[in-house]
Coordinates of N, CA, C and O in Angstrom, one line a residue:
X1 N -11.6 -7.0 16.4 CA -10.2 -7.2 16.1 C -9.7 -5.8 15.6 O -10.2 -5.1 14.8
X2 N -8.5 -5.4 16.2 CA -7.9 -4.2 15.8 C -6.9 -4.5 14.6 O -6.7 -5.6 14.2
X3 N -6.2 -3.4 14.1 CA -5.3 -3.6 13.0 C -4.1 -4.4 13.3 O -3.5 -5.1 12.5
X4 N -3.6 -4.3 14.6 CA -2.5 -5.1 15.0 C -2.8 -6.6 14.9 O -2.1 -7.4 14.4
X5 N -3.9 -6.9 15.5 CA -4.4 -8.3 15.5 C -4.6 -8.8 14.0 O -4.3 -10.0 13.7
X6 N -5.1 -7.9 13.2 CA -5.3 -8.3 11.8 C -4.0 -8.6 11.1 O -3.9 -9.6 10.4
X7 N -3.0 -7.8 11.4 CA -1.7 -8.1 10.8 C -1.0 -9.3 11.4 O -0.2 -10.0 10.7
X8 N -1.2 -9.6 12.6 CA -0.7 -10.9 13.2 C -1.3 -12.0 12.5 O -0.6 -13.0 12.1
X9 N -2.6 -12.0 12.3 CA -3.3 -13.1 11.6 C -2.8 -13.2 10.1 O -2.6 -14.2 9.6
X10 N -2.6 -12.0 9.5 CA -2.1 -11.9 8.1 C -0.7 -12.5 8.0 O -0.4 -13.2 7.1
X11 N 0.1 -12.3 9.0 CA 1.5 -12.9 9.0 C 1.4 -14.4 9.0 O 2.2 -15.0 8.4
X12 N 0.5 -14.9 9.8 CA 0.4 -16.4 9.9 C -0.2 -16.9 8.6 O 0.3 -18.0 8.1
X13 N -1.2 -16.3 8.0 CA -1.8 -16.7 6.7 C -0.8 -16.6 5.5 O -0.9 -17.4 4.6
X14 N 0.1 -15.7 5.6 CA 1.0 -15.5 4.4 C 2.4 -15.8 4.7 O 3.3 -15.5 3.9
X15 N 2.7 -16.6 5.7 CA 4.1 -17.0 6.1 C 4.7 -17.7 4.9 O 4.2 -18.6 4.3
X16 N 5.9 -17.2 4.5 CA 6.7 -17.7 3.4 C 6.1 -17.5 2.0 O 6.4 -18.2 1.1
X17 N 5.1 -16.5 1.9 CA 4.5 -16.2 0.6 C 4.5 -14.7 0.5 O 3.6 -14.0 0.9
X18 N 5.5 -14.2 -0.2 CA 5.7 -12.7 -0.3 C 4.5 -12.0 -1.0 O 4.1 -11.0 -0.5
X19 N 4.0 -12.6 -2.0 CA 2.9 -12.0 -2.8 C 1.7 -11.9 -1.9 O 1.0 -10.8 -1.9
X20 N 1.4 -12.9 -1.1 CA 0.3 -12.9 -0.2 C 0.5 -11.8 0.9 O -0.4 -11.1 1.2
X21 N 1.7 -11.7 1.4 CA 2.0 -10.8 2.5 C 1.8 -9.3 1.9 O 1.2 -8.5 2.6
X22 N 2.2 -9.1 0.7 CA 2.1 -7.7 0.2 C 0.6 -7.4 -0.1 O 0.2 -6.2 0.0
X23 N -0.2 -8.4 -0.4 CA -1.6 -8.1 -0.6 C -2.3 -7.7 0.8 O -3.2 -6.9 0.8
X24 N -1.8 -8.3 1.8 CA -2.3 -7.9 3.2 C -1.8 -6.5 3.5 O -2.5 -5.7 4.0
X25 N -0.5 -6.2 3.1 CA 0.0 -4.8 3.4 C -0.8 -3.8 2.7 O -1.1 -2.7 3.2
X26 N -1.2 -4.1 1.5 CA -2.0 -3.1 0.7 C -3.3 -2.7 1.3 O -4.0 -1.7 1.0
X27 N -3.8 -3.6 2.2 CA -5.1 -3.4 2.8 C -5.0 -2.4 4.0 O -6.0 -1.9 4.5
X28 N -3.8 -2.2 4.5 CA -3.6 -1.3 5.6 C -2.8 -0.1 5.3 O -2.7 0.9 6.1
X29 N -2.0 -0.1 4.2 CA -1.1 1.0 3.9 C -1.6 1.7 2.6 O -1.7 1.0 1.6
X30 N -1.8 3.0 2.6 CA -2.3 3.7 1.5 C -1.3 4.9 1.2 O -0.4 5.2 2.0
X31 N -1.6 5.6 0.1 CA -0.7 6.7 -0.3 C -0.6 7.8 0.7 O 0.4 8.3 1.0
X32 N -1.8 8.1 1.3 CA -1.9 9.3 2.2 C -2.1 8.9 3.7 O -2.1 9.8 4.5
X33 N -2.2 7.6 4.0 CA -2.4 7.2 5.4 C -2.2 5.7 5.5 O -2.0 5.0 4.6
X34 N -2.2 5.3 6.8 CA -2.1 3.9 7.1 C -3.1 3.6 8.3 O -3.3 4.4 9.1
X35 N -3.7 2.4 8.2 CA -4.5 2.0 9.4 C -3.7 1.7 10.6 O -4.2 1.7 11.7
X36 N -2.4 1.4 10.4 CA -1.5 1.0 11.5 C -0.9 2.3 12.2 O -0.4 3.2 11.5
X37 N -1.0 2.3 13.5 CA -0.4 3.4 14.2 C 1.1 3.1 14.4 O 1.6 2.0 14.1
X38 N 1.8 4.1 14.8 CA 3.3 3.9 15.0 C 3.5 2.8 16.1 O 4.4 2.0 16.0
X39 N 2.6 2.8 17.1 CA 2.7 1.8 18.1 C 2.4 0.4 17.6 O 3.1 -0.6 17.9
X40 N 1.4 0.3 16.7 CA 1.2 -1.0 16.0 C 2.4 -1.5 15.3 O 2.8 -2.7 15.4
X41 N 3.0 -0.6 14.5 CA 4.2 -1.0 13.7 C 5.3 -1.5 14.6 O 5.9 -2.5 14.4
X42 N 5.5 -0.7 15.7 CA 6.6 -1.1 16.6 C 6.3 -2.5 17.3 O 7.2 -3.3 17.4
X43 N 5.1 -2.7 17.6 CA 4.8 -4.0 18.2 C 4.9 -5.1 17.2 O 5.4 -6.2 17.6
X44 N 4.5 -4.9 16.0 CA 4.7 -5.9 14.9 C 6.2 -6.2 14.7 O 6.5 -7.3 14.5
X45 N 7.0 -5.1 14.6 CA 8.4 -5.3 14.4 C 9.1 -6.1 15.5 O 10.1 -6.7 15.3
X46 N 8.5 -6.0 16.7 CA 9.1 -6.7 17.8 C 8.4 -8.1 18.1 O 8.9 -8.8 19.0
X47 N 7.4 -8.4 17.4 CA 6.7 -9.7 17.6 C 7.5 -10.9 17.1 O 8.3 -10.8 16.2
X48 N 7.2 -12.0 17.7 CA 7.8 -13.3 17.3 C 7.0 -13.9 16.2 O 7.5 -14.8 15.5
X49 N 5.8 -13.4 15.9 CA 4.9 -14.1 14.9 C 5.3 -13.7 13.5 O 5.1 -14.5 12.6
X50 N 5.9 -12.6 13.3 CA 6.3 -12.2 11.9 C 7.7 -12.8 11.6 O 8.6 -12.8 12.4
X51 N 7.9 -13.2 10.3 CA 9.2 -13.6 9.9 C 10.1 -12.4 9.7 O 9.6 -11.2 9.6
X52 N 11.4 -12.6 9.5 CA 12.3 -11.4 9.3 C 11.9 -10.7 8.0 O 11.9 -9.5 7.9
X53 N 11.5 -11.4 7.0 CA 11.1 -10.8 5.7 C 9.9 -9.9 5.9 O 9.8 -8.8 5.4
X54 N 8.9 -10.4 6.7 CA 7.7 -9.7 6.9 C 8.0 -8.4 7.7 O 7.5 -7.3 7.4
X55 N 8.9 -8.5 8.6 CA 9.3 -7.3 9.4 C 10.0 -6.3 8.6 O 9.7 -5.1 8.7
X56 N 11.0 -6.7 7.8 CA 11.7 -5.7 6.9 C 10.8 -5.1 5.9 O 10.8 -3.9 5.7
X57 N 9.9 -5.9 5.3 CA 9.0 -5.3 4.3 C 8.0 -4.4 4.9 O 7.7 -3.4 4.3
X58 N 7.5 -4.7 6.1 CA 6.6 -3.8 6.8 C 7.3 -2.5 7.2 O 6.8 -1.4 7.0
X59 N 8.5 -2.6 7.7 CA 9.3 -1.4 8.1 C 9.4 -0.5 6.9 O 9.2 0.8 7.1
X60 N 9.7 -1.0 5.7 CA 9.9 -0.1 4.6 C 8.6 0.3 3.9 O 8.5 1.3 3.3
X61 N 7.6 -0.5 4.1 CA 6.3 -0.2 3.4 C 5.6 1.0 4.1 O 4.9 1.7 3.5
X62 N 5.8 1.2 5.4 CA 5.2 2.3 6.1 C 6.0 3.6 5.9 O 5.5 4.6 6.3
X63 N 7.2 3.5 5.4 CA 8.1 4.7 5.2 C 7.8 5.3 3.8 O 8.1 4.6 2.8
X64 N 7.2 6.5 3.8 CA 6.9 7.1 2.5 C 8.1 7.3 1.6 O 9.2 7.5 2.1
X65 N 7.9 7.1 0.3 CA 8.9 7.4 -0.7 C 10.0 6.3 -0.8 O 11.0 6.4 -1.5
X66 N 9.8 5.2 -0.1 CA 10.7 4.0 -0.3 C 10.2 3.2 -1.4 O 8.9 3.2 -1.7
X67 N 11.0 2.4 -2.1 CA 10.5 1.5 -3.2 C 9.4 0.6 -2.7 O 8.4 0.3 -3.4
X68 N 9.5 0.1 -1.5 CA 8.6 -0.9 -0.9 C 7.2 -0.2 -0.7 O 6.2 -0.7 -1.0
X69 N 7.2 1.1 -0.2 CA 6.0 1.8 0.0 C 5.3 2.1 -1.3 O 4.1 1.9 -1.5
X70 N 6.1 2.5 -2.3 CA 5.6 2.8 -3.6 C 5.0 1.5 -4.2 O 3.9 1.6 -4.9
X71 N 5.6 0.4 -4.1 CA 5.1 -0.9 -4.6 C 3.8 -1.2 -3.9 O 2.8 -1.6 -4.6
X72 N 3.7 -1.1 -2.6 CA 2.5 -1.5 -1.9 C 1.3 -0.6 -2.3 O 0.2 -1.1 -2.6
X73 N 1.6 0.7 -2.4 CA 0.4 1.6 -2.8 C 0.1 1.4 -4.3 O -1.1 1.6 -4.7
X74 N 1.0 0.9 -5.1 CA 0.7 0.7 -6.5 C -0.3 -0.5 -6.6 O -1.0 -0.6 -7.6
X75 N -0.3 -1.4 -5.6 CA -1.2 -2.5 -5.7 C -2.6 -2.1 -5.6 O -3.5 -2.9 -5.9
X76 N -2.9 -0.9 -5.0 CA -4.2 -0.4 -4.9 C -4.7 0.4 -6.1 O -5.8 0.8 -6.2
X77 N -3.8 0.6 -7.1 CA -4.2 1.4 -8.3 C -4.6 0.4 -9.4 O -4.1 -0.7 -9.5
X78 N -5.5 0.9 -10.2 CA -5.9 0.1 -11.4 C -4.7 -0.2 -12.3 O -3.8 0.6 -12.5
X79 N -4.7 -1.4 -12.9 CA -3.7 -1.8 -13.8 C -3.8 -1.0 -15.1 O -4.9 -0.6 -15.5
X80 N -2.7 -0.7 -15.7 CA -2.7 0.1 -17.0 C -2.7 -1.0 -18.1 O -1.7 -1.7 -18.3
X81 N -3.7 -1.0 -18.8 CA -3.9 -2.1 -19.8 C -3.7 -1.6 -21.2 O -3.9 -2.3 -22.2
X82 N -3.1 -0.4 -21.4 CA -3.0 0.1 -22.8 C -2.1 -0.7 -23.6 O -2.4 -1.0 -24.8
X83 N -1.0 -1.2 -23.1 CA -0.1 -2.1 -23.9 C -0.8 -3.4 -24.2 O -0.6 -3.9 -25.3
X84 N -1.5 -3.9 -23.4 CA -2.2 -5.2 -23.6 C -3.3 -5.0 -24.7 O -3.4 -5.8 -25.6
X85 N -4.0 -3.9 -24.6 CA -5.0 -3.5 -25.7 C -4.3 -3.4 -27.0 O -4.9 -3.8 -28.0
X86 N -3.2 -2.7 -27.1 CA -2.5 -2.5 -28.3 C -2.1 -3.9 -28.9 O -2.2 -4.1 -30.1
X87 N -1.6 -4.7 -28.1 CA -1.1 -6.1 -28.5 C -2.3 -6.9 -29.1 O -2.2 -7.5 -30.1
X88 N -3.5 -6.8 -28.4 CA -4.7 -7.5 -28.8 C -5.1 -6.9 -30.2 O -5.5 -7.7 -31.1
X89 N -5.1 -5.6 -30.4 CA -5.4 -5.1 -31.7 C -4.5 -5.5 -32.8 O -4.9 -5.8 -33.9
X90 N -3.2 -5.6 -32.5 CA -2.2 -6.0 -33.5 C -2.5 -7.5 -33.9 O -2.5 -7.7 -35.1
X91 N -2.8 -8.4 -33.0 CA -3.0 -9.7 -33.4 C -4.4 -10.0 -33.9 O -4.7 -10.9 -34.7
X92 N -5.4 -9.1 -33.6 CA -6.7 -9.2 -34.1 C -6.7 -8.9 -35.6 O -7.4 -9.5 -36.4
X93 N -5.9 -7.9 -36.0 CA -5.9 -7.5 -37.4 C -4.7 -8.1 -38.1 O -4.5 -7.8 -39.3
X94 N -4.0 -8.9 -37.4 CA -2.8 -9.6 -37.8 C -2.0 -9.7 -38.9 O -1.3 -10.1 -39.5

């Protein structure tokens, strides 16, 4: 299975679920590269299998420096838990 086929399957699995779709996008789009070729992206944008939302979000996710791209790559970064830890300390010593 190539990355195009992977994303076609992902589009079917995540149809009408934005959070699920973005989790699939994070598996193929990274800060410094993407597993999808320009041809893959073009074929996906022209496919009948993706919803309009999936097409638009894919289009902007592969464009560096867009809010959608930044969001997708942020999904691959560890969560910052400093505020949660501070809150837990506050209530622990209450």
